[in-house]
Amino acid sequence: MFLCAVVLSACQNSAQKIEPVTKASVQPAARPLQVMRSPDGIQNVRWELTQIQGEKAKFFHSQPYLLFNMQLKQIQGNTGCNALSGRYEMNVERQTLNIEARAGYFSCDAALAQEAVLMDTLGQAASFQVKGNQLILRNSKGQILLQAKKS
């Protein structure tokens, strides 16, 4: 009986002070993310891939795209199956580019061939050209590797 009384007394709530919510106690919401603006027409723009090595870019689990994040100097995107990310160096005036990127590890059967070609292509990119809403990446010999459009 004594044990039962001890257990029951341990389960009772202790007095807690509850304060009412007032305007002064409410914290403002976090600031929304700033919209990235592109000062040069290539960075901070989402580029949907249209062609990779002359072949039409295919949608598998998501739209293949690239984004050159100017603030972080990181490339982000998707291969059609996996997310990709890495670093890049860009000289906008000379239109030169160097990309080091990796893709994720999901196996998407038919998408793996496109992913392999895309990752190889990004490693070969040496220059770029923007024509209106179109981005063209070229290798060191000037051959077109990849084409994309602003989304």
Tab-separated table of N, CA and C in Angstrom:
chain	number	residue	atom	x	y	z
A	1	MET	N	0.824	-1.184	0.000
A	1	MET	CA	0.000	0.000	0.000
A	1	MET	C	0.872	1.253	0.000
A	2	PHE	N	1.946	1.218	0.827
A	2	PHE	CA	2.850	2.353	0.894
A	2	PHE	C	3.495	2.614	-0.472
A	3	LEU	N	3.901	1.541	-1.166
A	3	LEU	CA	4.524	1.654	-2.481
A	3	LEU	C	3.565	2.273	-3.479
A	4	CYS	N	2.315	1.876	-3.411
A	4	CYS	CA	1.294	2.422	-4.309
A	4	CYS	C	1.129	3.921	-4.078
A	5	ALA	N	1.149	4.369	-2.829
A	5	ALA	CA	1.008	5.793	-2.514
A	5	ALA	C	2.197	6.585	-3.036
A	6	VAL	N	3.396	6.026	-2.958
A	6	VAL	CA	4.600	6.708	-3.447
A	6	VAL	C	4.536	6.860	-4.959
A	7	VAL	N	4.137	5.797	-5.654
A	7	VAL	CA	4.044	5.842	-7.113
A	7	VAL	C	3.007	6.858	-7.549
A	8	LEU	N	1.854	6.862	-6.902
A	8	LEU	CA	0.804	7.810	-7.274
A	8	LEU	C	1.208	9.246	-6.997
A	9	SER	N	1.908	9.484	-5.923
A	9	SER	CA	2.327	10.854	-5.628
A	9	SER	C	3.396	11.313	-6.607
A	10	ALA	N	4.196	10.408	-7.141
A	10	ALA	CA	5.224	10.769	-8.114
A	10	ALA	C	4.613	11.141	-9.454
A	11	CYS	N	3.426	10.695	-9.740
A	11	CYS	CA	2.782	10.970	-11.016
A	11	CYS	C	2.028	12.292	-11.026
A	12	GLN	N	1.885	12.926	-9.877
A	12	GLN	CA	1.134	14.180	-9.845
A	12	GLN	C	1.938	15.283	-10.508
A	13	ASN	N	1.233	16.183	-11.174
A	13	ASN	CA	1.884	17.317	-11.826
A	13	ASN	C	2.371	18.298	-10.787
A	14	SER	N	3.537	18.804	-10.997
A	14	SER	CA	4.009	19.879	-10.132
A	14	SER	C	3.460	21.183	-10.700
A	15	ALA	N	3.320	22.156	-9.883
A	15	ALA	CA	2.759	23.435	-10.324
A	15	ALA	C	3.713	24.085	-11.313
A	16	GLN	N	3.184	24.455	-12.465
A	16	GLN	CA	3.982	25.134	-13.480
A	16	GLN	C	3.361	26.479	-13.763
A	17	LYS	N	4.202	27.440	-13.922
A	17	LYS	CA	3.726	28.783	-14.219
A	17	LYS	C	3.562	28.901	-15.734
A	18	ILE	N	2.358	29.177	-16.167
A	18	ILE	CA	2.071	29.330	-17.590
A	18	ILE	C	1.788	30.797	-17.846
A	19	GLU	N	2.568	31.367	-18.763
A	19	GLU	CA	2.390	32.782	-19.062
A	19	GLU	C	1.581	32.927	-20.340
A	20	PRO	N	0.688	33.919	-20.378
A	20	PRO	CA	-0.110	34.132	-21.583
A	20	PRO	C	0.760	34.679	-22.717
A	21	VAL	N	0.344	34.401	-23.941
A	21	VAL	CA	1.056	34.905	-25.111
A	21	VAL	C	0.625	36.344	-25.342
A	22	THR	N	1.597	37.213	-25.459
A	22	THR	CA	1.313	38.627	-25.733
A	22	THR	C	2.069	39.036	-26.983
A	23	LYS	N	1.728	40.191	-27.511
A	23	LYS	CA	2.426	40.677	-28.700
A	23	LYS	C	3.917	40.821	-28.440
A	24	ALA	N	4.266	41.231	-27.246
A	24	ALA	CA	5.674	41.429	-26.908
A	24	ALA	C	6.446	40.113	-26.873
A	25	SER	N	5.769	39.005	-26.561
A	25	SER	CA	6.470	37.724	-26.453
A	25	SER	C	6.543	36.963	-27.774
A	26	VAL	N	5.837	37.422	-28.797
A	26	VAL	CA	5.838	36.744	-30.090
A	26	VAL	C	7.044	37.215	-30.898
A	27	GLN	N	7.847	36.262	-31.355
A	27	GLN	CA	9.023	36.577	-32.161
A	27	GLN	C	8.619	36.670	-33.629
A	28	PRO	N	9.188	37.604	-34.384
A	28	PRO	CA	8.864	37.684	-35.806
A	28	PRO	C	9.391	36.451	-36.542
A	29	ALA	N	8.727	36.108	-37.625
A	29	ALA	CA	9.148	34.962	-38.431
A	29	ALA	C	10.509	35.260	-39.048
A	30	ALA	N	11.228	34.201	-39.356
A	30	ALA	CA	12.529	34.372	-40.000
A	30	ALA	C	12.338	35.051	-41.346
A	31	ARG	N	13.335	35.810	-41.730
A	31	ARG	CA	13.249	36.485	-43.025
A	31	ARG	C	13.228	35.446	-44.138
A	32	PRO	N	12.424	35.683	-45.171
A	32	PRO	CA	12.412	34.737	-46.285
A	32	PRO	C	13.742	34.796	-47.034
A	33	LEU	N	14.063	33.723	-47.737
A	33	LEU	CA	15.283	33.701	-48.527
A	33	LEU	C	15.229	34.785	-49.584
A	34	GLN	N	16.352	35.409	-49.813
A	34	GLN	CA	16.403	36.437	-50.837
A	34	GLN	C	16.373	35.782	-52.208
A	35	VAL	N	15.726	36.454	-53.139
A	35	VAL	CA	15.691	35.973	-54.507
A	35	VAL	C	17.062	36.238	-55.116
A	36	MET	N	17.655	35.203	-55.695
A	36	MET	CA	18.958	35.381	-56.316
A	36	MET	C	18.769	36.068	-57.659
A	37	ARG	N	19.559	37.057	-57.901
A	37	ARG	CA	19.524	37.761	-59.179
A	37	ARG	C	20.801	37.418	-59.944
A	38	SER	N	20.691	37.382	-61.254
A	38	SER	CA	21.841	37.058	-62.081
A	38	SER	C	22.433	38.338	-62.657
A	39	PRO	N	23.611	38.719	-62.194
A	39	PRO	CA	24.233	39.923	-62.727
A	39	PRO	C	24.854	39.706	-64.105
A	40	ASP	N	25.070	38.454	-64.486
A	40	ASP	CA	25.777	38.178	-65.733
A	40	ASP	C	24.995	37.301	-66.710
A	41	GLY	N	23.790	36.887	-66.358
A	41	GLY	CA	22.961	36.104	-67.269
A	41	GLY	C	23.215	34.607	-67.256
A	42	ILE	N	24.211	34.144	-66.518
A	42	ILE	CA	24.474	32.696	-66.458
A	42	ILE	C	24.407	32.166	-65.030
A	43	GLN	N	24.974	32.895	-64.085
A	43	GLN	CA	24.967	32.450	-62.694
A	43	GLN	C	23.641	32.811	-62.029
A	44	ASN	N	23.251	31.990	-61.053
A	44	ASN	CA	21.989	32.165	-60.322
A	44	ASN	C	20.774	32.045	-61.237
A	45	VAL	N	20.917	31.244	-62.276
A	45	VAL	CA	19.830	30.957	-63.217
A	45	VAL	C	19.673	29.442	-63.270
A	46	ARG	N	18.443	28.976	-63.254
A	46	ARG	CA	18.192	27.530	-63.414
A	46	ARG	C	18.169	27.235	-64.909
A	47	TRP	N	19.068	26.359	-65.345
A	47	TRP	CA	19.193	25.981	-66.751
A	47	TRP	C	18.678	24.554	-66.939
A	48	GLU	N	17.574	24.402	-67.662
A	48	GLU	CA	17.042	23.068	-67.982
A	48	GLU	C	17.803	22.516	-69.175
A	49	LEU	N	18.369	21.333	-69.023
A	49	LEU	CA	19.163	20.738	-70.089
A	49	LEU	C	18.265	20.308	-71.237
A	50	THR	N	18.674	20.662	-72.449
A	50	THR	CA	17.919	20.267	-73.639
A	50	THR	C	18.682	19.232	-74.461
A	51	GLN	N	20.030	19.354	-74.498
A	51	GLN	CA	20.853	18.388	-75.229
A	51	GLN	C	22.147	18.127	-74.472
A	52	ILE	N	22.553	16.857	-74.477
A	52	ILE	CA	23.823	16.447	-73.877
A	52	ILE	C	24.565	15.643	-74.934
A	53	GLN	N	25.710	16.130	-75.371
A	53	GLN	CA	26.505	15.470	-76.418
A	53	GLN	C	25.658	15.186	-77.660
A	54	GLY	N	24.814	16.117	-78.044
A	54	GLY	CA	24.004	15.980	-79.249
A	54	GLY	C	22.727	15.174	-79.086
A	55	GLU	N	22.526	14.548	-77.945
A	55	GLU	CA	21.316	13.764	-77.677
A	55	GLU	C	20.348	14.584	-76.837
A	56	LYS	N	19.057	14.402	-77.098
A	56	LYS	CA	18.045	15.107	-76.319
A	56	LYS	C	18.131	14.677	-74.853
A	57	ALA	N	18.162	15.659	-73.947
A	57	ALA	CA	18.168	15.360	-72.511
A	57	ALA	C	16.811	14.790	-72.127
A	58	LYS	N	16.829	13.706	-71.360
A	58	LYS	CA	15.582	13.013	-71.018
A	58	LYS	C	15.191	13.240	-69.565
A	59	PHE	N	13.892	13.318	-69.347
A	59	PHE	CA	13.299	13.408	-68.016
A	59	PHE	C	13.090	11.982	-67.528
A	60	PHE	N	13.662	11.642	-66.385
A	60	PHE	CA	13.428	10.329	-65.788
A	60	PHE	C	12.599	10.519	-64.522
A	61	HIS	N	13.262	10.812	-63.413
A	61	HIS	CA	12.543	11.084	-62.164
A	61	HIS	C	12.366	12.572	-61.938
A	62	SER	N	13.167	13.362	-62.608
A	62	SER	CA	13.028	14.816	-62.530
A	62	SER	C	13.684	15.445	-63.754
A	63	GLN	N	13.449	16.728	-63.919
A	63	GLN	CA	14.001	17.467	-65.053
A	63	GLN	C	15.507	17.667	-64.842
A	64	PRO	N	16.338	17.259	-65.804
A	64	PRO	CA	17.766	17.534	-65.662
A	64	PRO	C	18.024	19.041	-65.781
A	65	TYR	N	18.810	19.574	-64.852
A	65	TYR	CA	19.091	21.013	-64.872
A	65	TYR	C	20.417	21.305	-64.192
A	66	LEU	N	20.902	22.535	-64.396
A	66	LEU	CA	22.099	23.046	-63.734
A	66	LEU	C	21.794	24.410	-63.156
A	67	LEU	N	22.465	24.731	-62.061
A	67	LEU	CA	22.383	26.062	-61.476
A	67	LEU	C	23.772	26.403	-60.941
A	68	PHE	N	24.344	27.501	-61.439
A	68	PHE	CA	25.642	27.974	-60.974
A	68	PHE	C	25.384	28.985	-59.862
A	69	ASN	N	25.585	28.575	-58.616
A	69	ASN	CA	25.317	29.433	-57.466
A	69	ASN	C	26.504	30.367	-57.268
A	70	MET	N	26.301	31.630	-57.615
A	70	MET	CA	27.378	32.609	-57.614
A	70	MET	C	27.936	32.867	-56.215
A	71	GLN	N	27.060	32.941	-55.217
A	71	GLN	CA	27.502	33.249	-53.861
A	71	GLN	C	28.386	32.144	-53.290
A	72	LEU	N	28.033	30.902	-53.535
A	72	LEU	CA	28.768	29.767	-52.973
A	72	LEU	C	29.819	29.200	-53.920
A	73	LYS	N	29.797	29.634	-55.183
A	73	LYS	CA	30.667	29.080	-56.226
A	73	LYS	C	30.473	27.572	-56.327
A	74	GLN	N	29.210	27.169	-56.230
A	74	GLN	CA	28.861	25.757	-56.327
A	74	GLN	C	27.907	25.544	-57.489
A	75	ILE	N	28.067	24.404	-58.141
A	75	ILE	CA	27.111	24.002	-59.163
A	75	ILE	C	26.144	23.032	-58.495
A	76	GLN	N	24.876	23.205	-58.794
A	76	GLN	CA	23.827	22.336	-58.267
A	76	GLN	C	22.973	21.911	-59.449
A	77	GLY	N	22.255	20.818	-59.301
A	77	GLY	CA	21.385	20.407	-60.383
A	77	GLY	C	20.877	19.000	-60.213
A	78	ASN	N	20.457	18.434	-61.349
A	78	ASN	CA	19.921	17.086	-61.366
A	78	ASN	C	20.265	16.453	-62.700
A	79	THR	N	20.562	15.163	-62.673
A	79	THR	CA	20.924	14.431	-63.889
A	79	THR	C	19.699	13.853	-64.602
A	80	GLY	N	18.542	13.969	-63.971
A	80	GLY	CA	17.337	13.306	-64.445
A	80	GLY	C	16.951	12.200	-63.484
A	81	CYS	N	17.939	11.747	-62.719
A	81	CYS	CA	17.740	10.714	-61.700
A	81	CYS	C	18.279	11.183	-60.359
A	82	ASN	N	19.520	11.615	-60.342
A	82	ASN	CA	20.203	11.992	-59.103
A	82	ASN	C	20.511	13.479	-59.044
A	83	ALA	N	20.568	13.984	-57.822
A	83	ALA	CA	21.033	15.353	-57.615
A	83	ALA	C	22.529	15.385	-57.915
A	84	LEU	N	22.999	16.516	-58.416
A	84	LEU	CA	24.428	16.690	-58.618
A	84	LEU	C	24.865	17.962	-57.913
A	85	SER	N	26.113	17.978	-57.507
A	85	SER	CA	26.658	19.170	-56.865
A	85	SER	C	28.166	19.152	-57.010
A	86	GLY	N	28.750	20.317	-56.842
A	86	GLY	CA	30.193	20.432	-56.941
A	86	GLY	C	30.616	21.883	-56.930
A	87	ARG	N	31.826	22.107	-57.421
A	87	ARG	CA	32.378	23.460	-57.471
A	87	ARG	C	32.607	23.855	-58.917
A	88	TYR	N	32.699	25.160	-59.121
A	88	TYR	CA	33.044	25.639	-60.449
A	88	TYR	C	33.856	26.917	-60.342
A	89	GLU	N	34.633	27.170	-61.387
A	89	GLU	CA	35.344	28.428	-61.559
A	89	GLU	C	34.889	28.992	-62.887
A	90	MET	N	34.591	30.279	-62.905
A	90	MET	CA	34.064	30.893	-64.116
A	90	MET	C	34.680	32.273	-64.292
A	91	ASN	N	35.097	32.567	-65.520
A	91	ASN	CA	35.513	33.909	-65.888
A	91	ASN	C	34.484	34.391	-66.900
A	92	VAL	N	33.598	35.252	-66.454
A	92	VAL	CA	32.478	35.680	-67.293
A	92	VAL	C	32.968	36.470	-68.498
A	93	GLU	N	33.961	37.343	-68.316
A	93	GLU	CA	34.467	38.156	-69.427
A	93	GLU	C	35.081	37.298	-70.521
A	94	ARG	N	35.847	36.298	-70.139
A	94	ARG	CA	36.493	35.411	-71.119
A	94	ARG	C	35.608	34.239	-71.508
A	95	GLN	N	34.514	34.065	-70.807
A	95	GLN	CA	33.561	32.971	-71.023
A	95	GLN	C	34.219	31.600	-70.858
A	96	THR	N	35.091	31.495	-69.838
A	96	THR	CA	35.732	30.212	-69.553
A	96	THR	C	35.112	29.598	-68.305
A	97	LEU	N	35.239	28.281	-68.215
A	97	LEU	CA	34.536	27.543	-67.180
A	97	LEU	C	35.310	26.281	-66.827
A	98	ASN	N	35.334	25.944	-65.549
A	98	ASN	CA	35.900	24.685	-65.077
A	98	ASN	C	34.947	24.134	-64.022
A	99	ILE	N	34.486	22.896	-64.209
A	99	ILE	CA	33.486	22.302	-63.317
A	99	ILE	C	34.020	21.004	-62.718
A	100	GLU	N	33.840	20.849	-61.415
A	100	GLU	CA	34.095	19.584	-60.716
A	100	GLU	C	32.805	19.226	-60.000
A	101	ALA	N	32.131	18.171	-60.445
A	101	ALA	CA	30.830	17.825	-59.860
A	101	ALA	C	30.697	16.317	-59.695
A	102	ARG	N	29.806	15.945	-58.791
A	102	ARG	CA	29.461	14.539	-58.554
A	102	ARG	C	27.952	14.406	-58.486
A	103	ALA	N	27.482	13.208	-58.801
A	103	ALA	CA	26.045	12.928	-58.725
A	103	ALA	C	25.784	11.965	-57.578
A	104	GLY	N	24.507	11.817	-57.244
A	104	GLY	CA	24.081	10.921	-56.164
A	104	GLY	C	24.258	9.467	-56.525
A	105	TYR	N	23.603	8.597	-55.756
A	105	TYR	CA	23.853	7.167	-55.882
A	105	TYR	C	22.625	6.324	-56.180
A	106	PHE	N	21.486	6.936	-56.495
A	106	PHE	CA	20.311	6.135	-56.810
A	106	PHE	C	20.500	5.463	-58.151
A	107	SER	N	20.013	4.273	-58.289
A	107	SER	CA	20.074	3.550	-59.547
A	107	SER	C	18.749	3.736	-60.273
A	108	CYS	N	18.826	4.319	-61.439
A	108	CYS	CA	17.608	4.624	-62.190
A	108	CYS	C	17.596	3.926	-63.541
A	109	ASP	N	18.213	2.783	-63.622
A	109	ASP	CA	18.245	1.972	-64.833
A	109	ASP	C	18.601	2.794	-66.063
A	110	ALA	N	17.631	3.136	-66.897
A	110	ALA	CA	17.893	3.815	-68.164
A	110	ALA	C	18.542	5.184	-67.975
A	111	ALA	N	18.368	5.798	-66.837
A	111	ALA	CA	18.919	7.132	-66.592
A	111	ALA	C	20.426	7.106	-66.359
A	112	LEU	N	20.977	5.962	-66.025
A	112	LEU	CA	22.401	5.894	-65.702
A	112	LEU	C	23.286	6.256	-66.887
A	113	ALA	N	22.881	5.887	-68.093
A	113	ALA	CA	23.675	6.229	-69.274
A	113	ALA	C	23.721	7.742	-69.458
A	114	GLN	N	22.568	8.401	-69.340
A	114	GLN	CA	22.532	9.861	-69.468
A	114	GLN	C	23.369	10.508	-68.365
A	115	GLU	N	23.262	9.986	-67.158
A	115	GLU	CA	24.014	10.542	-66.032
A	115	GLU	C	25.515	10.431	-66.269
A	116	ALA	N	25.973	9.297	-66.748
A	116	ALA	CA	27.403	9.102	-67.006
A	116	ALA	C	27.903	10.076	-68.065
A	117	VAL	N	27.137	10.238	-69.137
A	117	VAL	CA	27.521	11.166	-70.203
A	117	VAL	C	27.516	12.599	-69.686
A	118	LEU	N	26.503	12.959	-68.920
A	118	LEU	CA	26.420	14.317	-68.385
A	118	LEU	C	27.606	14.625	-67.471
A	119	MET	N	27.935	13.725	-66.570
A	119	MET	CA	29.034	13.981	-65.639
A	119	MET	C	30.366	14.081	-66.384
A	120	ASP	N	30.557	13.253	-67.403
A	120	ASP	CA	31.758	13.335	-68.234
A	120	ASP	C	31.794	14.665	-68.979
A	121	THR	N	30.645	15.069	-69.493
A	121	THR	CA	30.524	16.326	-70.236
A	121	THR	C	30.874	17.520	-69.360
A	122	LEU	N	30.361	17.543	-68.146
A	122	LEU	CA	30.650	18.664	-67.245
A	122	LEU	C	32.145	18.756	-66.953
A	123	GLY	N	32.804	17.620	-66.834
A	123	GLY	CA	34.245	17.614	-66.598
A	123	GLY	C	35.050	18.129	-67.773
A	124	GLN	N	34.497	18.047	-68.983
A	124	GLN	CA	35.179	18.521	-70.188
A	124	GLN	C	34.895	19.986	-70.503
A	125	ALA	N	33.894	20.571	-69.868
A	125	ALA	CA	33.487	21.945	-70.197
A	125	ALA	C	34.640	22.915	-69.965
A	126	ALA	N	34.914	23.731	-70.990
A	126	ALA	CA	36.000	24.708	-70.905
A	126	ALA	C	35.511	26.125	-71.169
A	127	SER	N	34.398	26.243	-71.882
A	127	SER	CA	33.873	27.577	-72.181
A	127	SER	C	32.358	27.519	-72.284
A	128	PHE	N	31.760	28.697	-72.254
A	128	PHE	CA	30.308	28.786	-72.353
A	128	PHE	C	29.921	29.973	-73.219
A	129	GLN	N	28.690	29.932	-73.656
A	129	GLN	CA	28.117	31.021	-74.447
A	129	GLN	C	26.643	31.111	-74.086
A	130	VAL	N	26.170	32.323	-73.886
A	130	VAL	CA	24.752	32.546	-73.629
A	130	VAL	C	24.191	33.294	-74.823
A	131	LYS	N	23.162	32.709	-75.442
A	131	LYS	CA	22.461	33.329	-76.572
A	131	LYS	C	21.002	33.450	-76.186
A	132	GLY	N	20.587	34.646	-75.776
A	132	GLY	CA	19.207	34.834	-75.341
A	132	GLY	C	18.918	33.970	-74.133
A	133	ASN	N	17.986	33.036	-74.277
A	133	ASN	CA	17.612	32.127	-73.186
A	133	ASN	C	18.321	30.785	-73.270
A	134	GLN	N	19.371	30.699	-74.096
A	134	GLN	CA	20.058	29.429	-74.296
A	134	GLN	C	21.494	29.497	-73.774
A	135	LEU	N	21.917	28.420	-73.112
A	135	LEU	CA	23.291	28.258	-72.637
A	135	LEU	C	23.936	27.135	-73.435
A	136	ILE	N	25.159	27.377	-73.895
A	136	ILE	CA	25.924	26.364	-74.619
A	136	ILE	C	27.254	26.175	-73.895
A	137	LEU	N	27.578	24.935	-73.553
A	137	LEU	CA	28.885	24.608	-72.987
A	137	LEU	C	29.706	23.925	-74.069
A	138	ARG	N	30.986	24.307	-74.156
A	138	ARG	CA	31.890	23.755	-75.168
A	138	ARG	C	33.137	23.175	-74.502
A	139	ASN	N	33.779	22.248	-75.207
A	139	ASN	CA	35.043	21.710	-74.709
A	139	ASN	C	36.191	22.614	-75.162
A	140	SER	N	37.426	22.217	-74.869
A	140	SER	CA	38.587	23.051	-75.200
A	140	SER	C	38.814	23.183	-76.702
A	141	LYS	N	38.219	22.294	-77.502
A	141	LYS	CA	38.327	22.375	-78.961
A	141	LYS	C	37.191	23.178	-79.578
A	142	GLY	N	36.275	23.680	-78.735
A	142	GLY	CA	35.155	24.477	-79.233
A	142	GLY	C	33.933	23.662	-79.626
A	143	GLN	N	33.976	22.359	-79.424
A	143	GLN	CA	32.839	21.504	-79.773
A	143	GLN	C	31.734	21.653	-78.729
A	144	ILE	N	30.493	21.665	-79.206
A	144	ILE	CA	29.347	21.794	-78.300
A	144	ILE	C	29.179	20.510	-77.501
A	145	LEU	N	29.145	20.669	-76.180
A	145	LEU	CA	28.947	19.538	-75.278
A	145	LEU	C	27.517	19.453	-74.772
A	146	LEU	N	26.963	20.615	-74.458
A	146	LEU	CA	25.688	20.649	-73.757
A	146	LEU	C	24.939	21.917	-74.130
A	147	GLN	N	23.616	21.794	-74.206
A	147	GLN	CA	22.759	22.955	-74.433
A	147	GLN	C	21.654	22.946	-73.392
A	148	ALA	N	21.286	24.149	-72.952
A	148	ALA	CA	20.244	24.276	-71.934
A	148	ALA	C	19.463	25.553	-72.191
A	149	LYS	N	18.274	25.627	-71.583
A	149	LYS	CA	17.451	26.834	-71.701
A	149	LYS	C	17.086	27.325	-70.309
A	150	LYS	N	16.892	28.637	-70.194
A	150	LYS	CA	16.464	29.209	-68.916
A	150	LYS	C	15.090	28.676	-68.582
A	151	SER	N	14.897	28.342	-67.321
A	151	SER	CA	13.561	27.876	-66.924
A	151	SER	C	12.884	28.895	-66.050
